[in-house]
Amino acid sequence: MTTSDNERLLKMAAALAANPRGTIKEIAESAGISKATLHRLCGTRKALEHLLFQKSSDAVEDIICVVDKKHTDFEKGLEELIDVHLKYHEYIQLFFAYPEMAKEYNWSKYLESIDQFYLQGQKEGFFKIEFSDAFFSELFVSTVCGLIDAVDRGRVAPRGLTQSIKTFLLHGCGNPAAKYREA
């Protein structure tokens, strides 16, 4: 596929995620392409869904490859992990629009990889030990995916998003100079 075809697929993935019950015509219009172009690329809605689900699965495999690298610098690894999620955000949104797809296409392997990244970071002393790997993975996925959605809705600017997410995950949103009461 050409670069322009890949860009069209990303737009179609975003359109399908935003309107899972949309017609082929609505998806094409939302993606900014003609119905004829969509038909040339995939033919039917079922073929479109299959193609986009496969591209989403490939994107998750790419994310898993980043997560599974041997990290010696976990701060840099966290940045890479955030960046690769932002790179494939349209495909990730499909997993949330189609939860049944997530079961079929590598989602559990994806979560296990993030769990392992966090556990390895704990062993190296980078991440806190009082949080479980599942807690970190769910917090990470919820934060990244929630902010991807916020960018798409125009509530959050995409500029500096990787750094903002990393800062939030590593330092929270509390002011270190503030005095907090223990609950």
Short mmCIF file of C-alpha atoms in Angstrom, two decimals:
data_model
loop_
_atom_site.label_atom_id
_atom_site.label_comp_id
_atom_site.label_asym_id
_atom_site.label_seq_id
_atom_site.Cartn_x
_atom_site.Cartn_y
_atom_site.Cartn_z
CA MET A 1 0.00 0.00 0.00
CA THR A 2 1.12 3.51 -0.72
CA THR A 3 1.58 6.21 1.88
CA SER A 4 -1.62 7.89 0.71
CA ASP A 5 -3.49 4.57 1.05
CA ASN A 6 -2.18 4.21 4.60
CA GLU A 7 -3.28 7.77 5.39
CA ARG A 8 -6.72 6.97 3.98
CA LEU A 9 -6.88 3.83 6.13
CA LEU A 10 -6.04 5.87 9.23
CA LYS A 11 -8.84 8.30 8.36
CA MET A 12 -11.25 5.44 7.74
CA ALA A 13 -10.26 3.83 11.05
CA ALA A 14 -11.00 7.10 12.84
CA ALA A 15 -14.31 7.44 10.97
CA LEU A 16 -15.34 3.87 11.78
CA ALA A 17 -14.35 4.27 15.43
CA ALA A 18 -16.38 7.49 15.66
CA ASN A 19 -19.41 5.95 13.95
CA PRO A 20 -19.34 2.12 14.27
CA ARG A 21 -22.79 1.77 12.72
CA GLY A 22 -22.14 4.20 9.88
CA THR A 23 -22.81 3.26 6.29
CA ILE A 24 -20.01 2.94 3.75
CA LYS A 25 -21.06 6.34 2.38
CA GLU A 26 -20.95 7.97 5.84
CA ILE A 27 -17.56 6.43 6.62
CA ALA A 28 -16.16 7.60 3.28
CA GLU A 29 -17.50 11.13 3.79
CA SER A 30 -16.20 11.28 7.35
CA ALA A 31 -12.78 10.09 6.16
CA GLY A 32 -12.78 12.75 3.44
CA ILE A 33 -12.68 10.30 0.55
CA SER A 34 -15.15 9.30 -2.11
CA LYS A 35 -17.29 6.21 -1.85
CA ALA A 36 -15.63 5.02 -5.09
CA THR A 37 -12.16 5.31 -3.50
CA LEU A 38 -13.33 3.35 -0.49
CA HIS A 39 -14.76 0.65 -2.74
CA ARG A 40 -11.52 0.56 -4.74
CA LEU A 41 -9.54 0.03 -1.53
CA CYS A 42 -11.74 -2.63 0.04
CA GLY A 43 -14.96 -3.32 -1.84
CA THR A 44 -17.40 -4.02 0.98
CA ARG A 45 -17.95 -2.84 4.52
CA LYS A 46 -17.05 -6.30 5.81
CA ALA A 47 -13.78 -6.18 3.86
CA LEU A 48 -13.14 -2.66 5.20
CA GLU A 49 -13.67 -3.82 8.77
CA HIS A 50 -11.43 -6.84 8.22
CA LEU A 51 -8.69 -4.69 6.68
CA LEU A 52 -8.88 -2.09 9.47
CA PHE A 53 -8.97 -4.75 12.18
CA GLN A 54 -5.87 -6.36 10.63
CA LYS A 55 -4.10 -2.97 10.46
CA SER A 56 -5.09 -2.40 14.10
CA SER A 57 -3.64 -5.77 15.02
CA ASP A 58 -0.42 -4.88 13.17
CA ALA A 59 -0.29 -1.58 15.08
CA VAL A 60 -0.66 -3.43 18.38
CA GLU A 61 2.15 -5.79 17.32
CA ASP A 62 4.34 -2.73 16.66
CA ILE A 63 3.47 -1.39 20.12
CA ILE A 64 4.32 -4.76 21.66
CA CYS A 65 7.71 -4.70 19.88
CA VAL A 66 8.47 -1.32 21.47
CA VAL A 67 7.35 -2.56 24.90
CA ASP A 68 9.28 -5.82 24.64
CA LYS A 69 12.63 -4.17 23.86
CA LYS A 70 15.24 -4.51 26.58
CA HIS A 71 15.05 -1.11 28.23
CA THR A 72 17.93 0.26 30.24
CA ASP A 73 16.45 3.76 30.36
CA PHE A 74 12.83 3.38 31.46
CA GLU A 75 12.06 7.07 31.13
CA LYS A 76 13.04 6.90 27.45
CA GLY A 77 11.16 3.60 27.16
CA LEU A 78 8.03 5.22 28.58
CA GLU A 79 8.35 8.05 26.05
CA GLU A 80 8.71 5.53 23.21
CA LEU A 81 5.67 3.66 24.50
CA ILE A 82 3.57 6.83 24.58
CA ASP A 83 4.83 7.94 21.14
CA VAL A 84 3.96 4.64 19.47
CA HIS A 85 0.45 4.81 20.95
CA LEU A 86 0.01 8.33 19.60
CA LYS A 87 1.34 7.22 16.20
CA TYR A 88 -1.38 4.55 15.94
CA HIS A 89 -4.14 6.33 17.83
CA GLU A 90 -6.78 5.81 15.12
CA TYR A 91 -6.28 2.06 15.21
CA ILE A 92 -6.28 1.97 19.00
CA GLN A 93 -9.62 3.79 18.98
CA LEU A 94 -11.05 0.90 16.96
CA PHE A 95 -10.28 -1.46 19.83
CA PHE A 96 -12.48 0.66 22.07
CA ALA A 97 -15.23 1.05 19.48
CA TYR A 98 -15.20 -2.72 18.82
CA PRO A 99 -14.44 -4.52 22.10
CA GLU A 100 -15.06 -7.91 20.48
CA MET A 101 -12.20 -7.14 18.11
CA ALA A 102 -9.86 -6.53 21.03
CA LYS A 103 -10.45 -10.08 22.25
CA GLU A 104 -9.56 -11.50 18.86
CA TYR A 105 -6.60 -9.28 17.95
CA ASN A 106 -3.75 -9.38 20.50
CA TRP A 107 -5.26 -7.21 23.26
CA SER A 108 -4.37 -9.61 26.09
CA LYS A 109 -0.83 -9.98 24.71
CA TYR A 110 -0.64 -6.17 24.57
CA LEU A 111 -1.66 -5.79 28.23
CA GLU A 112 0.73 -8.54 29.31
CA SER A 113 3.59 -6.72 27.55
CA ILE A 114 2.80 -3.46 29.34
CA ASP A 115 2.60 -5.40 32.62
CA GLN A 116 6.08 -6.81 31.95
CA PHE A 117 7.48 -3.39 31.05
CA TYR A 118 6.28 -2.04 34.39
CA LEU A 119 7.53 -5.07 36.34
CA GLN A 120 10.96 -4.76 34.73
CA GLY A 121 10.98 -1.05 35.58
CA GLN A 122 10.10 -1.93 39.18
CA LYS A 123 12.96 -4.43 39.35
CA GLU A 124 15.34 -1.76 38.07
CA GLY A 125 14.06 0.68 40.70
CA PHE A 126 12.48 3.09 38.23
CA PHE A 127 8.79 2.53 39.05
CA LYS A 128 7.22 2.42 42.51
CA ILE A 129 6.68 -1.03 43.97
CA GLU A 130 3.44 -0.22 45.80
CA PHE A 131 1.43 -0.36 42.55
CA SER A 132 0.72 -3.64 40.80
CA ASP A 133 1.59 -4.21 37.17
CA ALA A 134 -2.13 -4.47 36.33
CA PHE A 135 -2.78 -1.13 38.08
CA PHE A 136 -0.02 0.56 36.06
CA SER A 137 -1.14 -1.01 32.76
CA GLU A 138 -4.75 0.04 33.26
CA LEU A 139 -3.72 3.53 34.35
CA PHE A 140 -1.38 3.85 31.36
CA VAL A 141 -3.93 2.62 28.81
CA SER A 142 -6.75 4.70 30.31
CA THR A 143 -4.62 7.83 30.40
CA VAL A 144 -3.22 7.51 26.89
CA CYS A 145 -6.51 6.48 25.29
CA GLY A 146 -8.50 9.07 27.21
CA LEU A 147 -6.15 11.81 26.10
CA ILE A 148 -6.20 10.58 22.49
CA ASP A 149 -9.98 10.95 22.64
CA ALA A 150 -9.64 14.40 24.24
CA VAL A 151 -7.32 15.52 21.42
CA ASP A 152 -9.81 14.26 18.83
CA ARG A 153 -12.60 16.20 20.53
CA GLY A 154 -10.46 19.35 20.67
CA ARG A 155 -10.30 19.52 24.47
CA VAL A 156 -6.54 18.94 24.67
CA ALA A 157 -3.84 20.20 22.33
CA PRO A 158 -1.69 17.50 20.71
CA ARG A 159 1.48 19.56 21.06
CA GLY A 160 3.67 18.28 23.88
CA LEU A 161 1.27 15.43 24.66
CA THR A 162 3.99 12.78 25.06
CA GLN A 163 5.84 14.88 27.61
CA SER A 164 2.63 15.77 29.47
CA ILE A 165 1.55 12.13 29.72
CA LYS A 166 5.02 11.06 30.84
CA THR A 167 5.13 13.80 33.49
CA PHE A 168 1.68 12.84 34.76
CA LEU A 169 2.54 9.12 34.94
CA LEU A 170 5.86 9.69 36.67
CA HIS A 171 4.99 12.59 38.97
CA GLY A 172 1.19 12.77 39.18
CA CYS A 173 -0.65 16.05 39.18
CA GLY A 174 -0.01 17.11 42.77
CA ASN A 175 2.22 20.07 43.53
CA PRO A 176 5.26 18.78 45.46
CA ALA A 177 5.35 22.04 47.43
CA ALA A 178 1.74 21.65 48.60
CA LYS A 179 0.99 20.14 51.98
CA TYR A 180 -1.47 17.26 51.84
CA ARG A 181 -3.43 15.70 54.65
CA GLU A 182 -3.20 11.96 54.94
CA ALA A 183 -6.60 10.31 54.60
#
